[in-house]
Tab-separated table of C-alpha atoms in Angstrom:
chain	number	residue	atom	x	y	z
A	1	UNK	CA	34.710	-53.833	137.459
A	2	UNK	CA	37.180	-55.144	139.956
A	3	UNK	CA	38.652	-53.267	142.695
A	4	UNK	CA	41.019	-50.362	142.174
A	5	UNK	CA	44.342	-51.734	142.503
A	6	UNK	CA	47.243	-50.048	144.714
A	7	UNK	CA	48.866	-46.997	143.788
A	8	UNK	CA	51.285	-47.512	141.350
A	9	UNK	CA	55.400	-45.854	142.117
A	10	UNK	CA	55.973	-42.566	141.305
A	11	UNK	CA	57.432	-42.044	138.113
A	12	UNK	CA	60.230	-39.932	136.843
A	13	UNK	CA	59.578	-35.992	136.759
A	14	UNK	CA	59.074	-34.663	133.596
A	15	UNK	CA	60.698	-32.255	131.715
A	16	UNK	CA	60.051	-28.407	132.742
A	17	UNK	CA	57.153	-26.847	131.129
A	18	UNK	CA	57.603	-23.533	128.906
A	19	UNK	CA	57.345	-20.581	130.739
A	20	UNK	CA	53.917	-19.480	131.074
A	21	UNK	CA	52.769	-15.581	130.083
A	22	UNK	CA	53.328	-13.069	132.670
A	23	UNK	CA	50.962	-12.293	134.936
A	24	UNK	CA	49.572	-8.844	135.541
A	25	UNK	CA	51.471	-6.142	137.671
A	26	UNK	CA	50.317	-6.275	141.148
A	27	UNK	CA	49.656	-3.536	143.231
A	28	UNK	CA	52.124	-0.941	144.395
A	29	UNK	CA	53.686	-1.951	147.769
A	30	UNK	CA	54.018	0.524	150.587
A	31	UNK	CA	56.368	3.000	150.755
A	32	UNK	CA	59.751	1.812	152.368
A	33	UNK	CA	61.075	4.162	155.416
A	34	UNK	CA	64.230	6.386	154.213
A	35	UNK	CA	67.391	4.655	154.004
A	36	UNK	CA	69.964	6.333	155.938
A	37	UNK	CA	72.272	9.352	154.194
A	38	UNK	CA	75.072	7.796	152.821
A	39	UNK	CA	78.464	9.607	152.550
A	40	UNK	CA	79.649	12.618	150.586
A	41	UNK	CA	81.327	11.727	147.500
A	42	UNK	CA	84.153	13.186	146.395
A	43	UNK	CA	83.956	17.182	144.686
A	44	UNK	CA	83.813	17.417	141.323
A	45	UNK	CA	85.726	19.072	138.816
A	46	UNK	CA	85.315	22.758	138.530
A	47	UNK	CA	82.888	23.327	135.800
A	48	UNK	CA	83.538	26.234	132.796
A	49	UNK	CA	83.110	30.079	133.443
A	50	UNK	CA	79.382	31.151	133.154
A	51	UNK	CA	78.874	34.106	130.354
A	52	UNK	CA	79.539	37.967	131.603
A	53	UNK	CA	76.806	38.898	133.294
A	54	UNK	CA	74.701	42.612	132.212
A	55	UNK	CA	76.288	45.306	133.527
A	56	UNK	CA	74.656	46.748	136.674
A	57	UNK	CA	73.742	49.899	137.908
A	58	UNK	CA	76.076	52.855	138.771
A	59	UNK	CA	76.493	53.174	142.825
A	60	UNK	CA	76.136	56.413	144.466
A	61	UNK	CA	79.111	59.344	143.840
A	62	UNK	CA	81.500	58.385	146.587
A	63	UNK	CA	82.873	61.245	149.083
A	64	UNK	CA	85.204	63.643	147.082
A	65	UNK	CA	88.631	63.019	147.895
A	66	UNK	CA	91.453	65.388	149.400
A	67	UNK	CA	92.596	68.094	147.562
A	68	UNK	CA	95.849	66.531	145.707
A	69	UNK	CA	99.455	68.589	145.748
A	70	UNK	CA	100.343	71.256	143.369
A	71	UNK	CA	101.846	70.078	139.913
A	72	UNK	CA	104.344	71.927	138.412
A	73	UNK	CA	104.164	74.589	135.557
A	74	UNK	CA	103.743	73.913	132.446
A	75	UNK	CA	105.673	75.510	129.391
A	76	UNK	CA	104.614	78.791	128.437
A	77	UNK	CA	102.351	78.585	125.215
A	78	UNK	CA	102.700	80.602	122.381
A	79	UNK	CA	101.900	83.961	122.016
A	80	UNK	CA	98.470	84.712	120.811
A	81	UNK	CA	97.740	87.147	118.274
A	82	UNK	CA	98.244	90.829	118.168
A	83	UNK	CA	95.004	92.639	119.716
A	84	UNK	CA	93.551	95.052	117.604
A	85	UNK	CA	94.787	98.551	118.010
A	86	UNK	CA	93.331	100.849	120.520
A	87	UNK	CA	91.933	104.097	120.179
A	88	UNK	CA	94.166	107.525	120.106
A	89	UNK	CA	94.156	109.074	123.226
A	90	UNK	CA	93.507	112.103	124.537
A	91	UNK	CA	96.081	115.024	122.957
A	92	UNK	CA	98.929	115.290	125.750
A	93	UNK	CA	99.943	118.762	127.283
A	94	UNK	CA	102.127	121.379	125.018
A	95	UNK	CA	105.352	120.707	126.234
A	96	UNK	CA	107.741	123.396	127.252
A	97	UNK	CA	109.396	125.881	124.903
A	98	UNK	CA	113.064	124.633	124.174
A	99	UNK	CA	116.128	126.867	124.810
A	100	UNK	CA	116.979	129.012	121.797
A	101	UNK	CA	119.109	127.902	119.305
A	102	UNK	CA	122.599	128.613	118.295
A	103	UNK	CA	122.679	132.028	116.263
A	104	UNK	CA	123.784	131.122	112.426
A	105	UNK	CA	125.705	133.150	110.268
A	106	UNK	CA	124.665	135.400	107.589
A	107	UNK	CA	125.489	134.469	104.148
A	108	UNK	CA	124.661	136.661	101.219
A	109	UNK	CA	125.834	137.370	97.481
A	110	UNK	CA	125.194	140.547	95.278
A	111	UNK	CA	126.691	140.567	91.823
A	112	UNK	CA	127.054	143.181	88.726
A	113	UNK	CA	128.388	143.160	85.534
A	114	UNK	CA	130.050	146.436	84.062
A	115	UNK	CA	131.297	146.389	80.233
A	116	UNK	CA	133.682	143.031	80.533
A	117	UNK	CA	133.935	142.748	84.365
A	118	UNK	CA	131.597	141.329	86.590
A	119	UNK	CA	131.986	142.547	90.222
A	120	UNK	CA	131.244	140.990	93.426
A	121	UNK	CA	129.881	141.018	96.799
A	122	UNK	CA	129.454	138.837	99.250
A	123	UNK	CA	128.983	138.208	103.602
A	124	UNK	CA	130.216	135.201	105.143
A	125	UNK	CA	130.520	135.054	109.027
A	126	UNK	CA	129.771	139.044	109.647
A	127	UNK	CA	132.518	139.996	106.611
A	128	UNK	CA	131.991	142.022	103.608
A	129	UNK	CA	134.675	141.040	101.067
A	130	UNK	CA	134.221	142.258	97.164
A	131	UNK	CA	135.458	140.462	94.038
A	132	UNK	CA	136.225	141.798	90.424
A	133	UNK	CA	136.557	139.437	87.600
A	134	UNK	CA	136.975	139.409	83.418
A	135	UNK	CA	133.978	137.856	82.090
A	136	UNK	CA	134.391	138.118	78.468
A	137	UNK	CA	136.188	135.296	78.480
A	138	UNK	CA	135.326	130.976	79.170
A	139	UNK	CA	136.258	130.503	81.392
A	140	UNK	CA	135.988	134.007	83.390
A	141	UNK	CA	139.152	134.955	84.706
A	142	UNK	CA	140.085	134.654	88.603
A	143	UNK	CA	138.411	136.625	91.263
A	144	UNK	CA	140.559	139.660	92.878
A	145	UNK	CA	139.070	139.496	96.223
A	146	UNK	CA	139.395	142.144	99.036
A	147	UNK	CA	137.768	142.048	101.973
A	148	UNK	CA	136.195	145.478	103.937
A	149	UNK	CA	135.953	144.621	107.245
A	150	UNK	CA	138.922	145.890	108.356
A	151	UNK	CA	138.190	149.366	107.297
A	152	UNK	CA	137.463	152.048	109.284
A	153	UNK	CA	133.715	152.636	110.440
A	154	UNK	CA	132.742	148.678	109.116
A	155	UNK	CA	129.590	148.008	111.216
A	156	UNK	CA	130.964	145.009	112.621
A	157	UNK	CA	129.459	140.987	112.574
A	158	UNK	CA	126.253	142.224	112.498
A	159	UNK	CA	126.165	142.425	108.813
A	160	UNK	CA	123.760	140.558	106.650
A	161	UNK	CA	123.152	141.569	103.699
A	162	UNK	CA	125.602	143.873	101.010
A	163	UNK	CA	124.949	145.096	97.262
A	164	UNK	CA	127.089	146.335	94.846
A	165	UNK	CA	126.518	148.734	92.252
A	166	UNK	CA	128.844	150.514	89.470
A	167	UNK	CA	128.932	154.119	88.967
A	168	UNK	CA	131.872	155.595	86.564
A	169	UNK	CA	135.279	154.608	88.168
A	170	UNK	CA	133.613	153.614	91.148
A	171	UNK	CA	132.152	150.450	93.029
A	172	UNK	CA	129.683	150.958	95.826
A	173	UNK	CA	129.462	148.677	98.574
A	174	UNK	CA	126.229	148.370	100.233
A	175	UNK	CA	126.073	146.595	103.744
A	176	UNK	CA	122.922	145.998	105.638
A	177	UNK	CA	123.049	144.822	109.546
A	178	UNK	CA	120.820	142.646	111.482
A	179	UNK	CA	119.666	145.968	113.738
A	180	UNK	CA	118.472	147.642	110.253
A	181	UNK	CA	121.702	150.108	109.808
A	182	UNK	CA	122.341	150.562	106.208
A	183	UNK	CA	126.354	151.502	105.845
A	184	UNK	CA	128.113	152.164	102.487
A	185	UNK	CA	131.973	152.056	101.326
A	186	UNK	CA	133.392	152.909	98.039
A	187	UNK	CA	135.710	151.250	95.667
A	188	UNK	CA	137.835	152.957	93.044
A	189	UNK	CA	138.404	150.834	89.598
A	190	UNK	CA	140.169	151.338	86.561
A	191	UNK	CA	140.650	149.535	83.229
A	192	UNK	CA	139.953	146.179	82.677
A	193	UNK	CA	142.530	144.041	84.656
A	194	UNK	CA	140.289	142.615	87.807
A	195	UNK	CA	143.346	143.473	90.298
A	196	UNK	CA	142.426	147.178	89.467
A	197	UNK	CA	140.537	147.857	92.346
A	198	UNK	CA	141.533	149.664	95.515
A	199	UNK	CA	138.777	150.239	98.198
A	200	UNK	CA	140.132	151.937	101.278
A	201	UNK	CA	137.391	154.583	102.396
A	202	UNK	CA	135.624	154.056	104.859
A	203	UNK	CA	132.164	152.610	105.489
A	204	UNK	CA	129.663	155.686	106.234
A	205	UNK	CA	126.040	154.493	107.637
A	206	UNK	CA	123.117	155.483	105.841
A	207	UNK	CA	121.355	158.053	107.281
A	208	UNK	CA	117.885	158.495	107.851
A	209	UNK	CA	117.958	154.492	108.381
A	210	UNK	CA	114.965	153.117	106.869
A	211	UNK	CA	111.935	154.387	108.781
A	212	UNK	CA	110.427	150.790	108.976
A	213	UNK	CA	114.005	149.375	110.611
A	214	UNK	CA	115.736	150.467	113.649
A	215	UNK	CA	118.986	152.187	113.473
A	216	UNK	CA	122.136	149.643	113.123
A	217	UNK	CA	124.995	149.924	115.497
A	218	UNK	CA	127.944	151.543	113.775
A	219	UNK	CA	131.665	151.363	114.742
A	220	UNK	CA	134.582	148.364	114.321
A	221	UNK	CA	134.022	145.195	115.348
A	222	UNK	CA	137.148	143.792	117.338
A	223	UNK	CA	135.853	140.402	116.780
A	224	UNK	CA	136.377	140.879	112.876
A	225	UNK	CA	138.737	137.862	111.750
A	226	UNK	CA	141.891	138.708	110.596
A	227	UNK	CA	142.654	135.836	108.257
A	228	UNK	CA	143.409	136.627	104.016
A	229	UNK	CA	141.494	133.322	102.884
A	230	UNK	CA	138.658	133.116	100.282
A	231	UNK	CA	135.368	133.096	101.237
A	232	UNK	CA	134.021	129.967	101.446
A	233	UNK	CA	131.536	128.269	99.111
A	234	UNK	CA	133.151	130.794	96.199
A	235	UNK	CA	135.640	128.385	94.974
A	236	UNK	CA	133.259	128.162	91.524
A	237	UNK	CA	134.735	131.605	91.065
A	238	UNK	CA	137.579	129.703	88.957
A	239	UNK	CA	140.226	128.555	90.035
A	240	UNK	CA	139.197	130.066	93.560
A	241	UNK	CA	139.906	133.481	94.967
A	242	UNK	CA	143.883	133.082	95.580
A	243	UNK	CA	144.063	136.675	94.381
A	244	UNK	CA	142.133	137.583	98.031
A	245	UNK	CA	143.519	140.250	100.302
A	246	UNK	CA	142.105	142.748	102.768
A	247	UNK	CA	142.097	145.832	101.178
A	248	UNK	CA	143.904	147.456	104.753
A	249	UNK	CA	147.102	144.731	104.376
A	250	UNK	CA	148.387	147.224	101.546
A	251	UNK	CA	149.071	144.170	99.201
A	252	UNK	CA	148.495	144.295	95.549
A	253	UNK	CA	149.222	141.058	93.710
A	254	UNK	CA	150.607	141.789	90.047
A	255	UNK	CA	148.935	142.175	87.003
């Protein structure tokens, strides 16, 4: 073999080979130092509100405070209802006796009835007057009144009672007084017309009195009214006694 000729030119370069696998991962370098801090960015945007949070515990009572100003009344309220009733007391003192009264005046009525007439007797304010009347008739005829206390010996206002009673021809007047005297009068009547009475004796007391009563005073009574009406509450004795007079006037109506 011959000698080995010069080296030939260098030819073109080829194209570029595919790229070959990658190679394993070499080892971790060391650590670099820290950079420096870099500046503060900008603030963000304020983010949403968090959930409420528990509840926490209750602090300590605080100090009390000062004592705040009056207020004003309030309305009344309504009334409540009615307590129960309390026990009686105790029976209170007698009290003392009251002054005495005013005195009030006798009023009394005795009646009789002989054959057709019916005669009369009767006290109003310390008076004796006596009535005659025809009673066999309806109505009964009008009352003859005369009164006695205007004749002499009439025992005065003390009279309180009277009674009549018929014997023959006459009427007996009765009176009793408030002392207990007992004094009689008589009457003298005839036929059968009432205005046929006349009584003009005097009034004579009783004597012993009763022994249970003490004596009545005796003797006119200058208080004795002197007025000719009827006696009241006797108007039933139809049509009212306008035949009335005192026996001492001397006045005798007609038959």
């Amino acid at each position: 073999m011959g000698p080995t000729g010069a080296a030939g030119a260098t030819g073109l370069t080829g194209p570029t080979g595919p790229t070959g696998a990658t190679g394993a991962t070499g080892a971790a370098g060391a650590a670099g130092s820290i950079g420096a801090t870099g500046p503060t960015g900008a603030t963000g945007t304020i983010g949403l509100t968090g959930p409420t949070g528990p509840t926490g515990a209750t602090g300590a009572t605080g100090a009390a405070g000062a004592t705040g100003a009056a207020g004003t009344v309030g309305p009344t309220g309504p009334s409540g209802p009615t307590g129960a009733t309390g026990a009686t007391g105790p029976t209170g003192a007698v009290g003392a006796t009251g002054a005495t009264g005013p005195a009030v005046a006798c009023i009394a009525l005795d009646t009789t009835v002989d054959g057709i007439s019916q005669y009369l007797g009767v006290v109003r304010n310390g008076e004796v007057i006596v009535g005659r009347q025809t009673v066999s008739t309806q109505p009964p005829s009008a009352v003859f009144w005369i009164n006695l206390s205007g004749n002499t010996g009439y025992p005065g206002s003390s009279v309180c009672g009277v009674g009549v009673a018929v014997q023959s021809n006459n009427l007996v007047v009765t009176a009793l007084t408030t002392g207990g005297g007992v004094y009689e009068t008589v009457c003298n009547k005839t036929g059968t017309n009432p205005t046929n009475l006349v009584c003009t004796s005097a009034w004579v007391q009783v004597t012993p009195s009763p022994a249970r009563l003490p004596d009545g005073a005796a003797g006119p009574d200058p208080a004795v009214a002197t007025d000719d009406r009827a006696p009241a509450g006797l108007t039933a004795a139809t049509p009212g006694p306008t035949e009335y007079r005192r026996a001492r006037s001397g006045h005798r109506p007609k038959a």
